[in-house]
Coordinates of C-alpha atoms and ligand atoms in Angstrom, one line a residue:
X5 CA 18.0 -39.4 84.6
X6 CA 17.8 -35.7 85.2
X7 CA 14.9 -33.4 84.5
X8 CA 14.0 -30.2 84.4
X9 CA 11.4 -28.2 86.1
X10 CA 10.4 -24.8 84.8
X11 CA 8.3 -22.8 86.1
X12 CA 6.5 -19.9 83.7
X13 CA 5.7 -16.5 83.0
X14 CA 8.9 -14.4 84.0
X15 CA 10.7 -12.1 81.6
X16 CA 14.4 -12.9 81.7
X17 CA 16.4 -9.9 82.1
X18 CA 20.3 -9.0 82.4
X19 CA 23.6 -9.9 81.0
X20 CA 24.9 -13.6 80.0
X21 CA 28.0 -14.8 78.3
X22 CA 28.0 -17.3 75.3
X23 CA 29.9 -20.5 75.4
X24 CA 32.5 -21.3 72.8
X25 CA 30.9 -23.4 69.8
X26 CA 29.9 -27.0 69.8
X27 CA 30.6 -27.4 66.4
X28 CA 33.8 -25.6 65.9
X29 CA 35.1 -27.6 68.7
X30 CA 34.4 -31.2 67.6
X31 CA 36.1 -30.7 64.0
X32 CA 38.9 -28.7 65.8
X33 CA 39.6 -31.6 68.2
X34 CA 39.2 -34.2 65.6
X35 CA 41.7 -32.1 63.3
X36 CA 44.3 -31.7 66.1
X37 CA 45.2 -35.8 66.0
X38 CA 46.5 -35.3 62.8
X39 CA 49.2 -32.7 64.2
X40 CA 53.0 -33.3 65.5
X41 CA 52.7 -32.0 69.1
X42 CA 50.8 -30.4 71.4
X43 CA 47.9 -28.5 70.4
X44 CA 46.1 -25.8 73.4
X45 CA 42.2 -25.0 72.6
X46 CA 41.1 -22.1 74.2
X47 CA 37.1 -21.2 75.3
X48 CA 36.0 -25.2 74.9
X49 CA 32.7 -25.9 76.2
X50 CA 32.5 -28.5 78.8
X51 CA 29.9 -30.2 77.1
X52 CA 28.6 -34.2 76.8
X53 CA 29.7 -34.3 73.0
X54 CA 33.2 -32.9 73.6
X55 CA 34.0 -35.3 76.7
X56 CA 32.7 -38.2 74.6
X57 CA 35.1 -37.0 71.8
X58 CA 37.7 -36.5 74.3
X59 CA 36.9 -40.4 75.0
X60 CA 37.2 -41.5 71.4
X61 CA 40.6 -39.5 70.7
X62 CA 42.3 -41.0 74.0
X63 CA 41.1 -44.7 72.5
X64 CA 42.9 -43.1 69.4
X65 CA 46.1 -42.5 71.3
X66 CA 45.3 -38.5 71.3
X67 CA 46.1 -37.6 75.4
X68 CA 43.6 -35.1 75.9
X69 CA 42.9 -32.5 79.3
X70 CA 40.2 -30.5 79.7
X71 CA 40.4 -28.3 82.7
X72 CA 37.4 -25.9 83.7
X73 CA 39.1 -22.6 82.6
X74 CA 37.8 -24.2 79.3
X75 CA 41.7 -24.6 78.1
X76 CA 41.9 -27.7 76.4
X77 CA 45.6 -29.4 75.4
X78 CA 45.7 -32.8 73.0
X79 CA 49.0 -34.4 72.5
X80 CA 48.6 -37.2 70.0
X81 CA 50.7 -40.0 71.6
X82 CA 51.0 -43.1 69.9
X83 CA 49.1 -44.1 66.3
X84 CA 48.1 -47.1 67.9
X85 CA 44.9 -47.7 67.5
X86 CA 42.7 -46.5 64.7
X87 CA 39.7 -47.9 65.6
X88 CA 36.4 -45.7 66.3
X89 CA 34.5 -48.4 68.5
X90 CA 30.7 -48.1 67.6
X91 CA 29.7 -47.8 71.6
X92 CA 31.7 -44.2 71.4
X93 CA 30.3 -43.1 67.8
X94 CA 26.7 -44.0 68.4
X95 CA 25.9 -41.7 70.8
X96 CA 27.6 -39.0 69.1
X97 CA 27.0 -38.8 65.1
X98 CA 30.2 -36.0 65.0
X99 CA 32.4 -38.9 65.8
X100 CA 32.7 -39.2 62.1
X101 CA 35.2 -36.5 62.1
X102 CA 38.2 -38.6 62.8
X103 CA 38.0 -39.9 59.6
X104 CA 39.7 -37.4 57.4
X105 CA 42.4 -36.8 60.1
X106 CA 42.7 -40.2 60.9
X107 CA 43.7 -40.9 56.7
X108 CA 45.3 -38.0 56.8
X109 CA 47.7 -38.4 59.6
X110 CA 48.0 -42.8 59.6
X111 CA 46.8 -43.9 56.0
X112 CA 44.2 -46.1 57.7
X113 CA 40.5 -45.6 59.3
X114 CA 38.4 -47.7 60.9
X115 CA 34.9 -45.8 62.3
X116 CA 31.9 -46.8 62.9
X117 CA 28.3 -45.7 61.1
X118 CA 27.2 -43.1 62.9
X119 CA 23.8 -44.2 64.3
X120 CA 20.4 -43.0 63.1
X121 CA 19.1 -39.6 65.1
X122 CA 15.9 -38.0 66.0
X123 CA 16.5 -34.7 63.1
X124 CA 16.1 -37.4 60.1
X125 CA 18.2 -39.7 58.0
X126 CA 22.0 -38.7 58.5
X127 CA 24.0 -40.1 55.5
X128 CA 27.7 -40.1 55.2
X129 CA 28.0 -40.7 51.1
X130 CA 29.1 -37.3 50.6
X131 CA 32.0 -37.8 53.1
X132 CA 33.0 -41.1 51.2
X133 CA 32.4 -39.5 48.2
X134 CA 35.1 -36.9 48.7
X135 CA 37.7 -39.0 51.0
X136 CA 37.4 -41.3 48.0
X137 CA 38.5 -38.8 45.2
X138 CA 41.3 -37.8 47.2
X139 CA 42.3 -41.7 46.8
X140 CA 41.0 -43.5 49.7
X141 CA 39.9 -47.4 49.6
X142 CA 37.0 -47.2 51.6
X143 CA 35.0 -50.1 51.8
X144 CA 31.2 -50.2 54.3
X145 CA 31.5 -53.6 56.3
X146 CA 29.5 -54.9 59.5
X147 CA 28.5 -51.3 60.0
X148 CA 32.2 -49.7 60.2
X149 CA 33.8 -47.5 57.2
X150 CA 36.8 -49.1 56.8
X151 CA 39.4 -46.7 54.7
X152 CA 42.9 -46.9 53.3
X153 CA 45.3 -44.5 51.5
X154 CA 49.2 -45.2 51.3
X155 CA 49.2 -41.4 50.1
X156 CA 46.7 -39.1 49.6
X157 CA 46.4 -36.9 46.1
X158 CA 45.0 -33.7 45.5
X159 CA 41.5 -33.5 43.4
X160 CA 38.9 -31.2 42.2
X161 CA 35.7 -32.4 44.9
X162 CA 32.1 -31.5 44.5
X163 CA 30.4 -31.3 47.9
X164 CA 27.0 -30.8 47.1
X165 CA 23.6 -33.3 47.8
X166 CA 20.1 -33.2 47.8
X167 CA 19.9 -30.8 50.8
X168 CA 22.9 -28.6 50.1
X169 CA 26.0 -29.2 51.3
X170 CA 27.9 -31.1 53.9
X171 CA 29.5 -29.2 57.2
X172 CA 31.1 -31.9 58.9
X173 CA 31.9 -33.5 55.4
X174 CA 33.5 -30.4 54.2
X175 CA 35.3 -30.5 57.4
X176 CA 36.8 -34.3 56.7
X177 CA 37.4 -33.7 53.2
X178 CA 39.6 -30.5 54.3
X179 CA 41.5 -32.6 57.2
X180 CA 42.2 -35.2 54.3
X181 CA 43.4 -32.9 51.7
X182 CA 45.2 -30.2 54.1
X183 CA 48.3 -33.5 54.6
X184 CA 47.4 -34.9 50.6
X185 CA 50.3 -34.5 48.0
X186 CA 48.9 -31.6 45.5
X187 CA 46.3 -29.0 45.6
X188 CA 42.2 -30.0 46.2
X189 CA 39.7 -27.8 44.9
X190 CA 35.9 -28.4 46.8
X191 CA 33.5 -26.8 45.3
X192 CA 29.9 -26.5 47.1
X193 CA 31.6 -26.5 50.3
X194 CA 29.7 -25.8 53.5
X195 CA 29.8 -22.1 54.5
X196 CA 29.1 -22.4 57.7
X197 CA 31.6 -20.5 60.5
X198 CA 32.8 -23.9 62.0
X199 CA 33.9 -24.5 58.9
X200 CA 35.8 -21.5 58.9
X201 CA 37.0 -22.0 61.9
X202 CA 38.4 -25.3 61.3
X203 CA 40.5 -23.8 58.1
X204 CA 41.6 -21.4 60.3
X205 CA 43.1 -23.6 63.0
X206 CA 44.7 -26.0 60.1
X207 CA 46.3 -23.1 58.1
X208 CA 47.6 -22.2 62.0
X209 CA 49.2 -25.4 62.3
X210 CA 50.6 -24.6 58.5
X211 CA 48.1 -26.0 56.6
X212 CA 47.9 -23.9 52.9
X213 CA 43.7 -23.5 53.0
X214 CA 42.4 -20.2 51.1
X215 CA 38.5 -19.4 50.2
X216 CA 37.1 -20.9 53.4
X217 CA 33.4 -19.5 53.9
X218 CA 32.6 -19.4 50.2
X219 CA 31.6 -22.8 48.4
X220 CA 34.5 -22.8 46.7
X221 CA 37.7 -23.6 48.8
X222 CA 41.3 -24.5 48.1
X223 CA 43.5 -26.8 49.7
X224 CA 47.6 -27.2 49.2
X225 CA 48.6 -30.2 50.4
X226 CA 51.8 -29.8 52.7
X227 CA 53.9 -32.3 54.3
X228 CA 53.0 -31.7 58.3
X229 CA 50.9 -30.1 60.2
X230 CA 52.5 -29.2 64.2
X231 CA 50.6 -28.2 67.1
X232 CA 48.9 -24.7 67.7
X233 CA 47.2 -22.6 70.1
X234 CA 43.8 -21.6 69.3
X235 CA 40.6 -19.8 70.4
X236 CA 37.2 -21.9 69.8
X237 CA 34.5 -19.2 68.3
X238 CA 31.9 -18.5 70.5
X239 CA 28.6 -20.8 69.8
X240 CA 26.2 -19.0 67.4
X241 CA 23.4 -21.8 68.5
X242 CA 23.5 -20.8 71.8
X243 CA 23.2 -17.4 71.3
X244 CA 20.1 -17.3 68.8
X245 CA 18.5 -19.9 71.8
X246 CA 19.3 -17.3 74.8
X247 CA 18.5 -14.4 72.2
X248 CA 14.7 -16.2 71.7
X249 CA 14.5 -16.9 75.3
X250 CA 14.3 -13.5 76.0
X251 CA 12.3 -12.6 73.2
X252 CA 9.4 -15.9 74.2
X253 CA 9.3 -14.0 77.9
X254 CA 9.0 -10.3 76.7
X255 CA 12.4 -9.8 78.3
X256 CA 15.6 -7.9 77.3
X257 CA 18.9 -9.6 77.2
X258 CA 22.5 -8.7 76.7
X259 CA 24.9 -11.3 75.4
X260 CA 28.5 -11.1 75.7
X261 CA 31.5 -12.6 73.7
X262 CA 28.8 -13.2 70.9
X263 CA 29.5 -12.6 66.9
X264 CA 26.6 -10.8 65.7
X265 CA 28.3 -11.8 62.3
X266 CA 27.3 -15.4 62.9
X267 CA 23.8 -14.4 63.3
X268 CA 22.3 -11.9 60.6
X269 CA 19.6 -14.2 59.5
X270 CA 18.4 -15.2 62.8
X271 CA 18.9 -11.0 64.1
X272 CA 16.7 -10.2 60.6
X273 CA 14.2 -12.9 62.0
X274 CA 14.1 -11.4 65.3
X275 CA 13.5 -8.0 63.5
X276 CA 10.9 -9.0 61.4
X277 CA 9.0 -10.4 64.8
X278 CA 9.3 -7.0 66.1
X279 CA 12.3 -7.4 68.6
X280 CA 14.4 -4.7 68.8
X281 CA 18.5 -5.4 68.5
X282 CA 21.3 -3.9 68.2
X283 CA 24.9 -4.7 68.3
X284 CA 26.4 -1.7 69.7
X285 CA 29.5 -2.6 71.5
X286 CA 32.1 -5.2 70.1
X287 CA 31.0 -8.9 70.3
X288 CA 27.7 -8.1 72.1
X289 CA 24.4 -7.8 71.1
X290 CA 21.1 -6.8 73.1
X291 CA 17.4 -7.5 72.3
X292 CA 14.5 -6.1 73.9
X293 CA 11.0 -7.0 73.5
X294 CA 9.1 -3.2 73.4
X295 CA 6.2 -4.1 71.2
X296 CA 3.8 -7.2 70.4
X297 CA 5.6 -9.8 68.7
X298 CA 4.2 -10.5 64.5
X299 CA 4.3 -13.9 63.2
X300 CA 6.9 -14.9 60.4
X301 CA 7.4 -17.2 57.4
X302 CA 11.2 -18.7 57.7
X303 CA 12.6 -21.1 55.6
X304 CA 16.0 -23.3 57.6
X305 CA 19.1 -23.1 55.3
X306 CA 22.4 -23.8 54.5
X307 CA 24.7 -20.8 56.1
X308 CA 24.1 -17.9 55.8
X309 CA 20.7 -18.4 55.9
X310 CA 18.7 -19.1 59.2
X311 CA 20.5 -21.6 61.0
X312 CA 18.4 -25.3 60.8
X313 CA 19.7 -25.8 64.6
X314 CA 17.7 -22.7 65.6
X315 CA 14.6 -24.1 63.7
X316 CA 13.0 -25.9 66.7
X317 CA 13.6 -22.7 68.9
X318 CA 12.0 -19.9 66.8
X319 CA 9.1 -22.6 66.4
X320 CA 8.5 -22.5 70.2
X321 CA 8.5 -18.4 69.8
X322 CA 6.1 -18.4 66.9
X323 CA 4.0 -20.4 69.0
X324 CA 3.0 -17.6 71.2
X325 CA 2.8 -14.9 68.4
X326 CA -1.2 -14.1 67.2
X327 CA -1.2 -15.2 63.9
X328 CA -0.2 -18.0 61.3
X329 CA 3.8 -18.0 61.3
X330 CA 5.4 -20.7 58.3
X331 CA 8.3 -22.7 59.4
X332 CA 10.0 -25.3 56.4
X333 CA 13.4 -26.8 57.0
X334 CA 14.9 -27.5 53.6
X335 CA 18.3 -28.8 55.5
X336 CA 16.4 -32.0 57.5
X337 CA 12.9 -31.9 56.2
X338 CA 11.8 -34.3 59.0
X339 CA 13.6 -32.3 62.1
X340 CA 9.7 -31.5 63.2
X341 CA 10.4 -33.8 66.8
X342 CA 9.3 -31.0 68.8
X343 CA 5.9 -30.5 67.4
X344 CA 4.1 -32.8 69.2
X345 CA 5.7 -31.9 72.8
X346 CA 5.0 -28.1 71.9
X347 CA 1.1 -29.2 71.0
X348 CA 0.8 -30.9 74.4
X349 CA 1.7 -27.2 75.8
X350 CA -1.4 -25.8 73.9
X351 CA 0.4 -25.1 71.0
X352 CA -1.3 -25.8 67.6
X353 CA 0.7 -26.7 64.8
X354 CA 0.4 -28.6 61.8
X355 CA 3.2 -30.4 59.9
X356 CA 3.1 -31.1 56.6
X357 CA 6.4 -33.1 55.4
X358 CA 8.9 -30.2 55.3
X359 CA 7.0 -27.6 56.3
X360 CA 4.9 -26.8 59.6
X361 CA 2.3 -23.8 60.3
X362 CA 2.0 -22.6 63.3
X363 CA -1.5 -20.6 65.0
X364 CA 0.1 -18.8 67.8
X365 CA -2.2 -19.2 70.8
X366 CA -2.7 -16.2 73.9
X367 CA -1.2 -18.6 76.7
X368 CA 1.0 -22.2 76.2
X369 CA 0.5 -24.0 79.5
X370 CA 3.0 -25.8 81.3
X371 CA 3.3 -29.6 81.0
X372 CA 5.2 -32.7 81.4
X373 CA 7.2 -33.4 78.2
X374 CA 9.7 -35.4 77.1
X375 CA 13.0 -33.9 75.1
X376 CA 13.9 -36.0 72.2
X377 CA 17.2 -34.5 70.5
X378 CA 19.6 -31.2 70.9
X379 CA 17.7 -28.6 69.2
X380 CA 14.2 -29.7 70.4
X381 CA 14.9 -30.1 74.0
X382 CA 15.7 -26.3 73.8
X383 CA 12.5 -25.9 72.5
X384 CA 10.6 -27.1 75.3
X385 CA 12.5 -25.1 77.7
X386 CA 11.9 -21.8 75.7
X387 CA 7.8 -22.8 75.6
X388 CA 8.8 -23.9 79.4
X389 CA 9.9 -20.1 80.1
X390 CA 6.3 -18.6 78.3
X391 CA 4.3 -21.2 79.4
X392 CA 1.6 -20.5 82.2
X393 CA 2.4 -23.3 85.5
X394 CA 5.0 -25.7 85.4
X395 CA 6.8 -27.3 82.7
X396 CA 8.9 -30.7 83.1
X397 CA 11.1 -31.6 80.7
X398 CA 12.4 -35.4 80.7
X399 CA 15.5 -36.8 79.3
X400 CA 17.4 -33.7 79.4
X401 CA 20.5 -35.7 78.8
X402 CA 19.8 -34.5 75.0
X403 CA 20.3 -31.0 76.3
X404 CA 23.7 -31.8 78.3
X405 CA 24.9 -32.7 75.1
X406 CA 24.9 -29.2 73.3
X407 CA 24.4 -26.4 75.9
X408 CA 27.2 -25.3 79.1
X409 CA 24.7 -24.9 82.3
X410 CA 22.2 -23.6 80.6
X411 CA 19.8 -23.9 83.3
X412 CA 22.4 -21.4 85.5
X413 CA 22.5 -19.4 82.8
X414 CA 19.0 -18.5 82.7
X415 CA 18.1 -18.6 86.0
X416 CA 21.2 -15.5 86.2
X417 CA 18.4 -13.7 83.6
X418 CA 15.4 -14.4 86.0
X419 CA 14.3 -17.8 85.3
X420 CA 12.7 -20.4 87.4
X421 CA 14.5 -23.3 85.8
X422 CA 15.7 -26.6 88.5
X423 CA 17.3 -29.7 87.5
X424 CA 15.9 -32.3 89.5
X425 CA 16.8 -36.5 89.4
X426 CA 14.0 -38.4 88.4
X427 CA 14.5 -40.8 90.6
X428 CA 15.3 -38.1 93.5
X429 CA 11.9 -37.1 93.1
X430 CA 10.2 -40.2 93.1
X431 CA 8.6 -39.2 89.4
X432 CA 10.2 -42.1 87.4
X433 CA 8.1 -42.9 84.6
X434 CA 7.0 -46.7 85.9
X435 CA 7.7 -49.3 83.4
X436 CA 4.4 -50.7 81.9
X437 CA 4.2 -53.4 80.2
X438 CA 1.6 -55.3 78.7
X439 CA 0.4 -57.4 81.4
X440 CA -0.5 -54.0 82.9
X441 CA -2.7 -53.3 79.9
X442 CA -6.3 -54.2 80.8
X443 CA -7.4 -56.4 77.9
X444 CA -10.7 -55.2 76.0
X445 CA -13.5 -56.9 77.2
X446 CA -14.6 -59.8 74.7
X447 CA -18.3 -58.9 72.9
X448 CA -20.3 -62.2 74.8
X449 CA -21.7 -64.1 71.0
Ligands
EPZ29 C1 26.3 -30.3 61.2 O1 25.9 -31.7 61.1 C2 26.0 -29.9 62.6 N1 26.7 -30.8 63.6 C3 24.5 -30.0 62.9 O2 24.2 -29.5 64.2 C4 23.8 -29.1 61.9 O3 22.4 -29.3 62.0 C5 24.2 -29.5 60.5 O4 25.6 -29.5 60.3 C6 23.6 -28.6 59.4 O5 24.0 -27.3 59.6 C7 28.0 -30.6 63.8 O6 28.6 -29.7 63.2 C8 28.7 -31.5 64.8 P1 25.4 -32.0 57.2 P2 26.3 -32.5 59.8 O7 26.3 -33.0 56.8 O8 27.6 -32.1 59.3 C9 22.7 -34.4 54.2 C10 23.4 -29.6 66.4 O9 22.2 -29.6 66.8 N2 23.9 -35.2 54.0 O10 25.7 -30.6 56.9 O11 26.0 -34.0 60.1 C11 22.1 -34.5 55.6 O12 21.3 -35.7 55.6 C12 23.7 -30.5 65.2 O13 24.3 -29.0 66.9 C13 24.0 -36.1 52.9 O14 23.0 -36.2 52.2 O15 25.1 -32.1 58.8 C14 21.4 -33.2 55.7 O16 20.1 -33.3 55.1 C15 22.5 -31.3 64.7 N3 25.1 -36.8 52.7 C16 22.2 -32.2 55.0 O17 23.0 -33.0 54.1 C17 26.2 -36.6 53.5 O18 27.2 -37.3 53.3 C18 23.2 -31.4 55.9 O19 23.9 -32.3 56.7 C19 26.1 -35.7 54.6 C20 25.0 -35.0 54.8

């Protein structure tokens, strides 16, 4: 397994361009199997989660080429089979995507539970909740959603649960109803620019969507959808994490092919810290750090509000700002995996449920930790970057999956960041198991 090893204390400087978006690409490709012909994605990230994808559409009958330019081509080929096998879908929750374009397209789904993750309890009921209203028999057996629809019909949908709405299930419920006979009204619909995104590249293969980005959004069901060329939005994520990279090292940063539009809450957040940004020229944006940093009180929220997958990230900031900053996450109230990696750095934070407060500290100190999903692997590089000494950062596998060489992109900025195999190094963690564990000595009577 790979690893990183980061060495503090340097302010990243220079220019860096952002990758297209994770999550406008997996909907996108999911979407594209439901097409007649050929369908060319432009600015895909070669990323872990879109080559497993790419895995799950060929076993789909979708022929799929990826080729480093990031130009991306799907040609669905045969409806054979419509099957999501669990080993493909549990290691990547988006997988449930397939299942509106799958009805959509064949009438028939079978795909797997996505498994549990490390960001907190990752239901699907809203998805079957709208896939049924449009008129699917879906039935839960032996941990697959199996789903049937001779013909899909039209129906007013309401998206909304505990912890607002649903992106990916907004995104399946669209698929469904963009190929379902009469018009589907979803109301509380995600918001989110994927979302967008994704109503953009159906209405380009001649889907009738209108309303996308507001929580109301209207679908016309048409016959077919055909094949399109389309451009992949650059990834918002990844620009709030480079953004806060610089900002966690006292840097300056300019980011290219970025849409600051994506990013107002997390820019505001940035402001309110004290960073200065401005988005001069067209799809950049630049930060510089010319002050001390203040803490913050942030709330994670449905779009437009700050971005949940930048949560973990502007934690790792706060924890280097002199004060008491607030963090709560009010979309995945127990996506808090990072805190105990960042307190082994010399952080101090306490969680309570939802919420965490964090006590900035002078100086985090570099450590061996141990990523545990996406968002919080970030994290520990960020802390990684600030942190006096050296930082390694295990299982950075979680990393692979959501970030395009990030590692080269900050080291272009001025970072000391190397991925090194474990095993190269001779630093993998030896197995111990309980015959290993001395046994407390017995009390003599
Ligand atoms: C998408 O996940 C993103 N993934 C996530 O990014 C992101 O964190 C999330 O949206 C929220 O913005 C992709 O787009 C591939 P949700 P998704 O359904 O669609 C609850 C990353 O790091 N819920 O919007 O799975 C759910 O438990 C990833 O790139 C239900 O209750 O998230 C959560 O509390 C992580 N029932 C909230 O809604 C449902 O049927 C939001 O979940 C579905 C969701």
């Amino acid at each position: 397994m790979d690893m990183f090893v980061v060495q503090g204390g340097r302010p990243l400087a220079g220019t860096v361009r952002v990758s297209g978006s994770k999550n406008a690409t997996l909907p996108i490709m999911a979407a594209a199997l439901a097409a007649d012909g050929e369908t060319t994605l432009e600015n895909v990230p070669d990323l872990v989660d879109v080559r497993t994808l790419s895995k799950l559409l060929q076993s789909l009958g979708v022929a799929v080429q990826h080729d480093p330019s990031g130009r991306m081509t799907l040609r669905p080929e045969d409806d054979g089979s419509s099957t999501a096998d669990y080993h493909l879908v549990r290691q990547m929750r988006a997988s449930v995507c397939v299942l509106g374009p799958l009805l959509a397209r064949r009438g028939h789904a079978c795909v797997s539970l996505p498994g549990g993750c490390n960001i907190g309890h990752r239901p699907i009921d809203l998805h079957l909740k709208g896939l049924a209203a449009l008129g699917a028999e879906i039935e839960v057996r032996g941990g697959y959603v199996h789903a049937v629809a001779k013909r899909l019909r039209g129906a007013q949908i309401y998206l909304g649960g505990v912890n607002g709405s649903t992106v990916t299930g907004t995104c399946n419920v669209m698929s469904a109803a963009a190929l379902a006979e009469g018009t589907t009204v979803i109301t509380a619909a995600a918001c989110e620019p994927e979302v967008v995104a994704l109503a953009r590249f159906l209405n380009a293969m001649g889907a009738r969507i209108t309303g996308e980005g507001t929580p109301r959004i209207e679908i016309e069901g048409v016959q077919r959808i055909t094949g399109t060329k389309f451009q992949i939005i650059p990834d918002r994520v990844e620009a709030a994490t480079l953004l806060i990279a610089a900002a966690i090292t006292g840097g300056s940063l300019t980011l290219e092919q970025v849409w600051p539009d994506h990013l107002t809450a997390v820019i505001e957040v940035l402001k309110e810290m004290g960073c200065s940004i401005d988005s001069a020229a067209k799809e950049t944006l630049t930060l510089k750090v010319e002050r001390p940093l203040r803490p913050v009180d942030l709330t994670a929220l449905p779009y437009p509000g700050v971005p949940t997958d930048v949560q973990a990230q502007l934690m790792a900031l706060a924890c280097t700002l002199p004060g008491a900053s607030v963090i709560r996450d009010m979309v995945f109230p127990d996506r808090f995996m990072h805190v105990s990696e960042l307190c082994r750095m010399g952080a101090q934070i306490r969680q309570q449920g939802s919420m965490a407060i964090v006590n900035g500290v002078p100086q985090l100190t570099g450590a061996h930790v141990m990523a545990s999903d996406l968002r919080a692997s970030a994290a520990l590089v960020l802390a990684g970057l600030a942190a006096d000494g050296e930082t390694t950062i295990r299982r950075i596998y979680h990393l692979d999956r959501g970030y395009e060489q990030l590692e080269a992109k900050l080291e272009a900025l001025g970072a000391d960041v190397t991925r090194v195999n474990e095993r190269a190094a001779g630093l993998q963690l030896r197995h111990v198991d309980d015959s290993e564990v001395a046994e407390p000595k017995k009390k003599s009577a």
